[in-house]
Tab-separated table of C-alpha atoms in Angstrom:
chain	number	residue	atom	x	y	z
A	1	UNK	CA	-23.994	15.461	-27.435
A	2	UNK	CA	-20.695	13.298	-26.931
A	3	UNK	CA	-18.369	14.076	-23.874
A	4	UNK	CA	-15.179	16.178	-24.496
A	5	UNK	CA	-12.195	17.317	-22.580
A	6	UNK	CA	-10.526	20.816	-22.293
A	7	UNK	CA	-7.133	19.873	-21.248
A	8	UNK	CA	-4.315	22.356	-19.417
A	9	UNK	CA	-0.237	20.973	-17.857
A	10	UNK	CA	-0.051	23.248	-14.957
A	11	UNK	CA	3.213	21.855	-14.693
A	12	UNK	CA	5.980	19.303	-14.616
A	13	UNK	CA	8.318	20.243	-12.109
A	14	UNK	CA	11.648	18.348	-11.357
A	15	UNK	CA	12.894	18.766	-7.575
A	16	UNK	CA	16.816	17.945	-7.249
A	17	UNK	CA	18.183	15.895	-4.082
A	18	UNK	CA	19.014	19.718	-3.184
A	19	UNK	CA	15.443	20.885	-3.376
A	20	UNK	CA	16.029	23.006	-6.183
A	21	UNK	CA	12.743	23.307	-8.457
A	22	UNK	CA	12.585	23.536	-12.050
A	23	UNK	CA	9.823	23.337	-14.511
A	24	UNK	CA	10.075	21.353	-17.826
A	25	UNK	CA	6.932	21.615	-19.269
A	26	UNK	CA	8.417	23.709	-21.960
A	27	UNK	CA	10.984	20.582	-22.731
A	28	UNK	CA	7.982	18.253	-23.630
A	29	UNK	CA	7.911	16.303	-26.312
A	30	UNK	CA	5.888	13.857	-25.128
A	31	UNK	CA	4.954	11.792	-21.493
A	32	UNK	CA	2.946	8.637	-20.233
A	33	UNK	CA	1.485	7.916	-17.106
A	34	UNK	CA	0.335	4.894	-16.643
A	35	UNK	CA	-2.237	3.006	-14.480
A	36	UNK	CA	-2.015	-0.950	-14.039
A	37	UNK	CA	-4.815	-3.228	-12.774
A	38	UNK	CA	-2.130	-5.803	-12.218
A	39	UNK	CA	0.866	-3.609	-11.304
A	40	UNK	CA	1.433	-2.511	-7.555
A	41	UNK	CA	1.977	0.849	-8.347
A	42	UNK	CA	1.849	3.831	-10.988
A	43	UNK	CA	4.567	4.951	-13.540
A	44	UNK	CA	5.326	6.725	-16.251
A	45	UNK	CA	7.739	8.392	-18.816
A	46	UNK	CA	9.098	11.945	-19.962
A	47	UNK	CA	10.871	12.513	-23.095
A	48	UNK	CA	12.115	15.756	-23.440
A	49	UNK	CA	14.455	17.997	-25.368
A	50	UNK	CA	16.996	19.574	-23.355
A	51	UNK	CA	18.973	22.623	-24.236
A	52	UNK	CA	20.069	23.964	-21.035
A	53	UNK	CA	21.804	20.250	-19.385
A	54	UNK	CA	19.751	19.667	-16.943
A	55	UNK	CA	21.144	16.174	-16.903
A	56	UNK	CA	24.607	18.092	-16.366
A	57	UNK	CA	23.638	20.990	-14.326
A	58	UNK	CA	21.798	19.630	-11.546
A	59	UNK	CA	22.777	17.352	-12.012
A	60	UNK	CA	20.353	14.368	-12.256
A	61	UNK	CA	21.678	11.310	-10.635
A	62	UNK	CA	18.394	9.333	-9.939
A	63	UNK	CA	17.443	10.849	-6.581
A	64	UNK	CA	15.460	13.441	-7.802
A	65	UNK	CA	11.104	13.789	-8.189
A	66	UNK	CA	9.004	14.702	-10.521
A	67	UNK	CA	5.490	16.083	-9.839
A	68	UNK	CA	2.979	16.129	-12.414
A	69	UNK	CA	-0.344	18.390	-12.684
A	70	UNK	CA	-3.009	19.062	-15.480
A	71	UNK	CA	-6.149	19.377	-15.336
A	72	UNK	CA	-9.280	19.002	-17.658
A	73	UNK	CA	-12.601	20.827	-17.859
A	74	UNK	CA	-11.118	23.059	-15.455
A	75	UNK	CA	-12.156	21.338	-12.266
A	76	UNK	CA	-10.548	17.766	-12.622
A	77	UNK	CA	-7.570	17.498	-11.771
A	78	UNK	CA	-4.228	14.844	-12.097
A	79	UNK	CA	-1.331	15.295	-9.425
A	80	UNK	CA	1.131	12.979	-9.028
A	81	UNK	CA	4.528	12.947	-7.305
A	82	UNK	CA	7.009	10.333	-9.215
A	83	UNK	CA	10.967	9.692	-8.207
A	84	UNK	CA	13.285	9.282	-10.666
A	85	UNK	CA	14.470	5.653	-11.701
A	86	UNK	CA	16.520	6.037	-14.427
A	87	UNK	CA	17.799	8.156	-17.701
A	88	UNK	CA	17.234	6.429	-21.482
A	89	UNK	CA	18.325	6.889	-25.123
A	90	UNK	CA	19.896	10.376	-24.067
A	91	UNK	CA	21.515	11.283	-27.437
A	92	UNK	CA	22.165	14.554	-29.335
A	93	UNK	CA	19.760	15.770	-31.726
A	94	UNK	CA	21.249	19.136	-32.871
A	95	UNK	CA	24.199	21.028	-31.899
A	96	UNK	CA	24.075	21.955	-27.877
A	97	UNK	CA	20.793	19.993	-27.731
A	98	UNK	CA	19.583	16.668	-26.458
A	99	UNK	CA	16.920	14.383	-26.311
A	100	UNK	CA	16.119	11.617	-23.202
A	101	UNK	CA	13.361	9.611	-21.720
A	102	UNK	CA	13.388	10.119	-17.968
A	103	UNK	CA	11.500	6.715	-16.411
A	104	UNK	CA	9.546	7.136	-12.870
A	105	UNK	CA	7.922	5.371	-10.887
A	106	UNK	CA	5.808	5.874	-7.654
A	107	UNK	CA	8.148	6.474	-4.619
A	108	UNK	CA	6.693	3.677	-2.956
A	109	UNK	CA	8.615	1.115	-5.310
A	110	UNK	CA	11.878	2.321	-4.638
A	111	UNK	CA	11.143	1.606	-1.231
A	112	UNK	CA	9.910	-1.194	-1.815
A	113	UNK	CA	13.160	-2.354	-3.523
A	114	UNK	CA	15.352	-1.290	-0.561
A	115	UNK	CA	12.888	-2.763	2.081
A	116	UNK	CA	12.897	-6.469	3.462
A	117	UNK	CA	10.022	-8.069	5.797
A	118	UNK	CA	11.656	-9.828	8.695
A	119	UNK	CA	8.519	-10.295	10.768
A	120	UNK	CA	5.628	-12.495	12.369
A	121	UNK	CA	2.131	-10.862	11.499
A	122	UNK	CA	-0.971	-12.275	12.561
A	123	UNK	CA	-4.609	-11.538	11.331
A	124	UNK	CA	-6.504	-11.021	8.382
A	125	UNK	CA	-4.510	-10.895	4.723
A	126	UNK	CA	-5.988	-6.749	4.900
A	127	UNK	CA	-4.473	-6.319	8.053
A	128	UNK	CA	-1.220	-8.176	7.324
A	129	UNK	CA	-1.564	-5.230	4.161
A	130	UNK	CA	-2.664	-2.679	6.045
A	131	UNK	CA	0.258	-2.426	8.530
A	132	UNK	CA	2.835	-3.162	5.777
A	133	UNK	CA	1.750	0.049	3.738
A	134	UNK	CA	1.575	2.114	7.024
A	135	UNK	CA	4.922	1.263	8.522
A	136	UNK	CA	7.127	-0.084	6.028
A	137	UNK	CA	5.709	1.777	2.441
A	138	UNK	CA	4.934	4.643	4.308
A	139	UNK	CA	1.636	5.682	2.548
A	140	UNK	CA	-0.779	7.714	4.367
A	141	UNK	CA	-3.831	6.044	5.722
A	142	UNK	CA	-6.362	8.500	3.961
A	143	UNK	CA	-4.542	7.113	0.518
A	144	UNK	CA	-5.282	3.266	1.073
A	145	UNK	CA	-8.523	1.435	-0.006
A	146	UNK	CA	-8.509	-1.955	1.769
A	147	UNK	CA	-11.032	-4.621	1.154
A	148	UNK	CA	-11.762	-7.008	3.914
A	149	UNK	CA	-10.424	-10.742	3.403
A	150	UNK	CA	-11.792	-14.619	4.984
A	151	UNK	CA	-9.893	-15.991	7.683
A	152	UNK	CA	-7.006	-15.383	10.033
A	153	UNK	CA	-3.119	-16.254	9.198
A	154	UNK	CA	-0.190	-16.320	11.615
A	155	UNK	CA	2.721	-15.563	9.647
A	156	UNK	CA	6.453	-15.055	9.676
A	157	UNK	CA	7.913	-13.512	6.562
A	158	UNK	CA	11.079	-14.974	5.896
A	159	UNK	CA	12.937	-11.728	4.489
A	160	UNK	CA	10.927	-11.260	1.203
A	161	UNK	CA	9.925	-7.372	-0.224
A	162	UNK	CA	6.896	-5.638	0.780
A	163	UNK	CA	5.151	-6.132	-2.238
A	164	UNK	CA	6.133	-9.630	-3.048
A	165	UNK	CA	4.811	-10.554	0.423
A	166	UNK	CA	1.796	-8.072	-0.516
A	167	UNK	CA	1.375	-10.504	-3.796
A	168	UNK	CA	1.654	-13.680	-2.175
A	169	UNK	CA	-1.527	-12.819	-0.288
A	170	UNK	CA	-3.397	-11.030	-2.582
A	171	UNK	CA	-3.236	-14.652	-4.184
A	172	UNK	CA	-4.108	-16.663	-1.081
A	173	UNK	CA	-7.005	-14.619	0.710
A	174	UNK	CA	-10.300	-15.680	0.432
A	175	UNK	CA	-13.363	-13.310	-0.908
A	176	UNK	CA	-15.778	-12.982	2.558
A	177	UNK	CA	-19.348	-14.584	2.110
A	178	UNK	CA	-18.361	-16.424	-1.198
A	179	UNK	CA	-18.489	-19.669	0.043
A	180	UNK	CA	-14.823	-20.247	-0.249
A	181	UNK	CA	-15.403	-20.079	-4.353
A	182	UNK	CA	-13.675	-17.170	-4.865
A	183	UNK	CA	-10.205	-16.091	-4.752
A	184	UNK	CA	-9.357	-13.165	-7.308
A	185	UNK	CA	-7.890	-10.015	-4.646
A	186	UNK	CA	-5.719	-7.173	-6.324
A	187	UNK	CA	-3.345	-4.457	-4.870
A	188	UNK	CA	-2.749	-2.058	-7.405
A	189	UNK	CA	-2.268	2.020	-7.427
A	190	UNK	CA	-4.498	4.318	-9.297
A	191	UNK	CA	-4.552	7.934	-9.732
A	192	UNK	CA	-6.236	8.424	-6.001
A	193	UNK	CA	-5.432	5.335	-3.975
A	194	UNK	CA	-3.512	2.235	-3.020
A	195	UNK	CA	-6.094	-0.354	-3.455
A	196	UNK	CA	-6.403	-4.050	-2.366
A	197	UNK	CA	-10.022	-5.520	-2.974
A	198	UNK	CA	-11.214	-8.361	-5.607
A	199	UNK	CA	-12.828	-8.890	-9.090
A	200	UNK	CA	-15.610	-9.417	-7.591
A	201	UNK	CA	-15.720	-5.941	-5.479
A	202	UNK	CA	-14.833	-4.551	-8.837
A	203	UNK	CA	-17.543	-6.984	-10.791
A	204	UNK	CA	-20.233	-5.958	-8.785
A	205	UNK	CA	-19.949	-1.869	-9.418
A	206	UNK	CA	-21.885	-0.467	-11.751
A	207	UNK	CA	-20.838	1.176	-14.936
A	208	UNK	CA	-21.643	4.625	-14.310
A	209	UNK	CA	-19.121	5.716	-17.691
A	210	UNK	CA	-20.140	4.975	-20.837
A	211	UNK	CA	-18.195	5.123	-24.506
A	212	UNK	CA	-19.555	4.512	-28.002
A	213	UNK	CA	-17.052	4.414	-31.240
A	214	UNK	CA	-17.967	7.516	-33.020
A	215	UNK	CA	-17.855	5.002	-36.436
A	216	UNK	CA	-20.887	3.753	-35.219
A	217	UNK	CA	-24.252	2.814	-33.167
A	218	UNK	CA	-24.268	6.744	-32.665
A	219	UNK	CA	-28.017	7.117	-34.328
A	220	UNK	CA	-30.149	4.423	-31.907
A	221	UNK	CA	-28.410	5.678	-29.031
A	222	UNK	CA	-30.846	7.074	-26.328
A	223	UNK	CA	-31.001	10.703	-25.778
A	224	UNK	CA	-29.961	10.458	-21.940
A	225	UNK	CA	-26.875	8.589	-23.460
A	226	UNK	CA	-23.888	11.020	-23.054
A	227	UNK	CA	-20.892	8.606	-23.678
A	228	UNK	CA	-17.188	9.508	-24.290
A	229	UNK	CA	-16.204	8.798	-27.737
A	230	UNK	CA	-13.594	5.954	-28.671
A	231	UNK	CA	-11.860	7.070	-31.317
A	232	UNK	CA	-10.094	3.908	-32.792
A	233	UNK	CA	-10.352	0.692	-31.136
A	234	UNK	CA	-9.289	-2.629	-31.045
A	235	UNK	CA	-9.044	-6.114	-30.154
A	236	UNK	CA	-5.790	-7.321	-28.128
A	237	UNK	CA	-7.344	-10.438	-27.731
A	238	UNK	CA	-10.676	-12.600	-28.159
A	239	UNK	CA	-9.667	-15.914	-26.852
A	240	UNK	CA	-6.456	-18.265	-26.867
A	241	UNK	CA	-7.975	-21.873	-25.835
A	242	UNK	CA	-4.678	-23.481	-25.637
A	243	UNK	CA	-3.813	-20.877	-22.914
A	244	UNK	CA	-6.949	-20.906	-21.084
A	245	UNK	CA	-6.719	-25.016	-21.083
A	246	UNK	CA	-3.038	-25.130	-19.770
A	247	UNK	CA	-3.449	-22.264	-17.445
A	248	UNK	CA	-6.439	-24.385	-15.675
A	249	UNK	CA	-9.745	-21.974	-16.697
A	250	UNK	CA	-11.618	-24.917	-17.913
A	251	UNK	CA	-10.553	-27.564	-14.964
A	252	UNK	CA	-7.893	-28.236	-12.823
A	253	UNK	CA	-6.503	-30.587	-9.931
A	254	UNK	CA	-5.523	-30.004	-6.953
A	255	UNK	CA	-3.017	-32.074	-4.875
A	256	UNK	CA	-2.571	-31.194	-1.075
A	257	UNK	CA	-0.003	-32.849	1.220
A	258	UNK	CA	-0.064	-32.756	5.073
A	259	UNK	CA	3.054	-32.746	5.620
A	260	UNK	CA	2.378	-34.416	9.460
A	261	UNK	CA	0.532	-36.847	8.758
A	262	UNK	CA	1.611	-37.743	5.311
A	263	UNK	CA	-1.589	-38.050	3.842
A	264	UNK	CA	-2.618	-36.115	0.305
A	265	UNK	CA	-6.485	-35.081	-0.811
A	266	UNK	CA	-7.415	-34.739	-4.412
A	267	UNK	CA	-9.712	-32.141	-5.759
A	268	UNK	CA	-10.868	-31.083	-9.247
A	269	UNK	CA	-11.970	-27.703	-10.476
A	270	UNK	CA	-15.041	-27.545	-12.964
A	271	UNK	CA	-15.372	-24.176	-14.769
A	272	UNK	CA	-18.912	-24.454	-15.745
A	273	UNK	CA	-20.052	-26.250	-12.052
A	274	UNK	CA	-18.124	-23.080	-10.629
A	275	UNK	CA	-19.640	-20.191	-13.042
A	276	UNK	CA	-22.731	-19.252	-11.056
A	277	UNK	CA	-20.714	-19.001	-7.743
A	278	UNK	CA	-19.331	-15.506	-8.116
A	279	UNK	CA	-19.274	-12.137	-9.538
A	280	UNK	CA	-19.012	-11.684	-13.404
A	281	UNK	CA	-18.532	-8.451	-15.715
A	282	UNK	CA	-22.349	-8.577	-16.924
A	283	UNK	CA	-24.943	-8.382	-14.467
A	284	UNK	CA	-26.880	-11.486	-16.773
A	285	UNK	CA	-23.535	-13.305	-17.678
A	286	UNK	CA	-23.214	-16.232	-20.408
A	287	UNK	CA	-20.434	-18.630	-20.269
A	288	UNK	CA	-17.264	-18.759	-22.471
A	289	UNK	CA	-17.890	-22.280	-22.930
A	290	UNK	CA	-20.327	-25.282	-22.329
A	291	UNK	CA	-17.673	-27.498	-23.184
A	292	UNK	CA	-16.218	-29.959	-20.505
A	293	UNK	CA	-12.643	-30.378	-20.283
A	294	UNK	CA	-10.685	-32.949	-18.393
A	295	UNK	CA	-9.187	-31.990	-14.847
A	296	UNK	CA	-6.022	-33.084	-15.557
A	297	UNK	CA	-5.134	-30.487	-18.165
A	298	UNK	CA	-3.699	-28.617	-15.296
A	299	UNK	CA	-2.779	-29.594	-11.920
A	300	UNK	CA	-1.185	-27.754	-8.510
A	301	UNK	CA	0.322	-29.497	-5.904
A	302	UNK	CA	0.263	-27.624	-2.762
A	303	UNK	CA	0.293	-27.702	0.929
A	304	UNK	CA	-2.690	-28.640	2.720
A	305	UNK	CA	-5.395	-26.542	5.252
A	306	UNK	CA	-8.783	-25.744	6.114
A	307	UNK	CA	-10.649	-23.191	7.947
A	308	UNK	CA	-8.878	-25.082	11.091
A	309	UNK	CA	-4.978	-24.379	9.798
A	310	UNK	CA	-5.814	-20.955	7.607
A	311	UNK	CA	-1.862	-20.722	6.902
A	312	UNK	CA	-2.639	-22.992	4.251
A	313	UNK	CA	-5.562	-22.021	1.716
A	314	UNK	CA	-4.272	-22.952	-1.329
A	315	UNK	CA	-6.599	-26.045	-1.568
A	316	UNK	CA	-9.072	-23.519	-1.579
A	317	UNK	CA	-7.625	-21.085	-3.532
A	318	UNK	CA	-5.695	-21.972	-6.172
A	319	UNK	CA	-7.316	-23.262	-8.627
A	320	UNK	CA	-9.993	-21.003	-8.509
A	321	UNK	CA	-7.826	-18.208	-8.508
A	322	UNK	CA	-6.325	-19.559	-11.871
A	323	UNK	CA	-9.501	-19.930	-13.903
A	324	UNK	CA	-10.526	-16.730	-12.872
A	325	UNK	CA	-7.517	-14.568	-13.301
A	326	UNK	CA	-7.375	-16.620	-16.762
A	327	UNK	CA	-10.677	-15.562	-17.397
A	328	UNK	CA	-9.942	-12.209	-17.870
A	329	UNK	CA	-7.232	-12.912	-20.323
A	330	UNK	CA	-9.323	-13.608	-23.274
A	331	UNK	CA	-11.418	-10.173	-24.103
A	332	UNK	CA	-9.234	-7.486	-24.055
A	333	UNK	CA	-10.082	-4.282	-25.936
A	334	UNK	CA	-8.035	-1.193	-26.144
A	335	UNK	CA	-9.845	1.867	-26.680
A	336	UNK	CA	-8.205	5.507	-27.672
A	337	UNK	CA	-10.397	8.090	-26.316
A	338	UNK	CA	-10.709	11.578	-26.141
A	339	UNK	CA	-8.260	12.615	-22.753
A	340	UNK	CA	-10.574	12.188	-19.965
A	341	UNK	CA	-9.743	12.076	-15.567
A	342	UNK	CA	-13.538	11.196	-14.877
A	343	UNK	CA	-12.664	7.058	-14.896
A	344	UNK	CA	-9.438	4.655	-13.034
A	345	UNK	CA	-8.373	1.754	-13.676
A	346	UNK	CA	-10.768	-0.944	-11.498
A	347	UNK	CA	-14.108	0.818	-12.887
A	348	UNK	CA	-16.474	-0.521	-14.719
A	349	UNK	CA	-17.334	1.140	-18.112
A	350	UNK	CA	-19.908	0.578	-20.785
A	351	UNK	CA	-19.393	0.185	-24.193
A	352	UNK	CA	-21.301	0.357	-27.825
A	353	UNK	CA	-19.453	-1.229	-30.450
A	354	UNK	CA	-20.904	-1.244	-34.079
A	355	UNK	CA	-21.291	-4.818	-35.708
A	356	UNK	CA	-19.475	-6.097	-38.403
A	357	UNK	CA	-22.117	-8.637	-40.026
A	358	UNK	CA	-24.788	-6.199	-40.414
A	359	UNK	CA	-25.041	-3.746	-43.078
A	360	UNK	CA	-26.818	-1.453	-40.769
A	361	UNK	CA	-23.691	0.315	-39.507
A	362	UNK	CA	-25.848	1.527	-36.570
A	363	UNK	CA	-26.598	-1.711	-35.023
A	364	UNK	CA	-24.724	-2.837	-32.187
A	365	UNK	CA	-22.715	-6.051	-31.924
A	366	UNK	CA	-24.694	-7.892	-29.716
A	367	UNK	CA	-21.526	-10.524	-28.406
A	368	UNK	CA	-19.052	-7.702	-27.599
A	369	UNK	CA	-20.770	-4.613	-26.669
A	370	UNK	CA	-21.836	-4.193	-22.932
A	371	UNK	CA	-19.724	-3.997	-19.498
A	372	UNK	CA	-15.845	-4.153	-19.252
A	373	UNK	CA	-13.615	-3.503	-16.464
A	374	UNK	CA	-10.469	-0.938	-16.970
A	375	UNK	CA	-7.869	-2.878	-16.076
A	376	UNK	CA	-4.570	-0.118	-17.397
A	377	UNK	CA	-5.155	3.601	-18.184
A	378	UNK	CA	-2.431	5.552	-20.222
A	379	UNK	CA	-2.567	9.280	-19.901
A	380	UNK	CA	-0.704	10.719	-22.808
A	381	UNK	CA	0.391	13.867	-22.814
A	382	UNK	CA	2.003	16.969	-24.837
A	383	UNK	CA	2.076	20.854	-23.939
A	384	UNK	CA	-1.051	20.977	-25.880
A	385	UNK	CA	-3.109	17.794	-26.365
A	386	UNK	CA	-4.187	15.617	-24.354
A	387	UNK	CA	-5.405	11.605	-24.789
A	388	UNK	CA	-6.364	8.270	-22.833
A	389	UNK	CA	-5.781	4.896	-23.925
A	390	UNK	CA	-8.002	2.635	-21.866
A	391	UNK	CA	-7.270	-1.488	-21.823
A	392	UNK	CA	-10.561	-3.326	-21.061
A	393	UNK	CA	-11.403	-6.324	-20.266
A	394	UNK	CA	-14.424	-8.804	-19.533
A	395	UNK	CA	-14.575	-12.263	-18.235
A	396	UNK	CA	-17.984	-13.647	-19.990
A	397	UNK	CA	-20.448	-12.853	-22.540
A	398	UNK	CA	-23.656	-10.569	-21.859
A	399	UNK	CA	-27.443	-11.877	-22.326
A	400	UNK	CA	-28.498	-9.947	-25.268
């Protein structure tokens, strides 16, 4: 018995600057909404065909919102407030008619493109976050899932956005009780939350979804195995070694610079020395590689500190931060799936794939299958159907 979704749009209602509702879920041709692992907030897409000018008649000038709401199996439920960004490819296709992709994004990033950070903050990267979302983003406190972060900084931010200074220390915060060896935090939105944490947060979860491709490996599955079914899938990517050597996942060197007393340290990164010290997709992980590379395929030249000046962690982070943010650039699978609100980006799923080198098409490929991590979500929508298209991705090989 495979998981399945009843799908209903309650609506899609578009609020002028005026307050003046209306609902275009009869205009639908066809919308995304889209969750990003790597983007600081959600967005998403309308294109609809417009008889009455709303564009016109409103009119709609890019200061309006959109709220979504639909619901599957009658109990979960999406709702989402968007603002307006812009109008696209608005062109008549019949007499009196017209057709237009309205683009939105969460309201958050249009303040976040007015806003600039003039100010000296002191504490923890999460609380540097924390107040920035509260005072400046203005998202509720209920709404924000903050991870704590290693060490204290003391901070003036010399006039940069909100989320660019959010960014900058997303890549320069330290993972508590890691030993310094890991340096992989996120801030991304999802369809619940504002969420700052790490890969390895996100690593150690377990996989409490599970999907099968309904071509395959549907005949050995256990009978308490109730997955969602996949119903194309594919490969985005397997590896790209020239990337993954030039953008330091193999090795790397660091040179810091004290800039009072002139003096510079050297460091190297060593991908496989480094493996065992954090968090990995699979719970028994196995290593891209065995092969050594040398350290001077990449190098970063940065500023220097220790736990004694914690302004300056990039010796410590940087090029771990690099191999492992690389590291989840090579297996990236994009599944299209029955429409389905049970999983977010930042969980970790389970997946049976069928293999390709057996003539047993219920066998399961023993290198790909197993845990991945959603890193983007589309939600695709029309008035009557309703689909997901998950990107997945994992940063090692399991134990089979």
């Amino acid at each position: 018995m495979s998981k399945s979704s009843s799908y209903f749009l309650n609506k899609i209602v578009l609020k002028s600057r005026r307050g003046e509702e209306y609902d275009i879920k009869s205009m639908l041709i066809m919308s995304n909404v889209y969750e990003d692992l790597f983007s600081n907030t959600m967005s998403a897409n309308i294109h609809i065909k417009d008889g009455v000018g709303l564009i016109e008649g409103l009119p709609i000038i890019g200061e309006e919102t959109v709220e979504f709401e639909f619901s599957v199996d009658g109990k979960i439920k999406f709702n989402h407030v968007f603002s307006i960004y812009a109008i696209e490819k608005a062109e008549l296709s019949s007499e009196r008619v017209q057709t237009y992709n309205i683009k939105l994004v969460s309201p958050e990033a249009l303040i976040n493109s007015e806003s600039r950070i003039q100010k000296y903050y002191s504490g923890r990267s999460d609380q540097h976050i924390r107040s920035i979302c509260e005072n400046i983003l203005k998202i509720n406190s209920d709404k924000l899932k903050i991870s704590n972060t290693e060490y204290t900084k003391n901070i003036i931010v010399p006039n940069i956005r909100p989320f660019d200074y959010i960014n900058y220390l997303s890549a320069n915060s330290v993972v508590p009780n890691s030993n310094d060896n890991s340096s992989n935090f996120v801030f991304y939105q999802n369809k619940n939350n504002y969420v700052f944490t790490s890969l390895d947060i996100l690593n150690e979860n377990e996989s409490n979804f599970k999907f099968i491709y309904t071509g395959g490996v549907t005949n050995n599955s256990p009978s308490n195995y109730n997955p969602f079914m996949v119903r194309k899938y594919h490969f985005e990517r397997l590896f790209n070694r020239i990337e993954n050597i030039e953008g330091g996942m193999y090795s790397s060197r660091i040179y810091s610079h004290d800039i009072i007393t002139k003096e510079y340290k050297r460091k190297d990164f060593n991908y496989n020395d480094s493996f065992s010290d954090y968090p990995h997709t699979e719970l028994e992980p196995i290593k891209l590689t065995n092969k050594s590379y040398g350290s001077r395929s990449k190098s970063f030249f940065v500023p220097s500190g220790n736990r004694d000046n914690p302004n300056f962690t990039y010796g410590i982070t940087t090029s771990k931060r690099a191999s492992q943010m690389q590291q989840f650039s090579n297996y990236k699978l994009v599944l299209q799936c029955v429409g389905e609100l049970y999983t977010t980006v930042g969980d970790k799923i389970n997946i049976r794939l069928p293999t390709i080198s057996n003539t047993d098409t219920n066998k399961e490929d023993d290198l790909l299958s197993g845990e991945y991590l959603i890193t983007a979500k589309r939600h695709v929508l029309t008035g009557t159907e309703y689909s997901t298209v998950l990107e997945v991705r994992k940063d090692c090989f399991k134990r089979s």
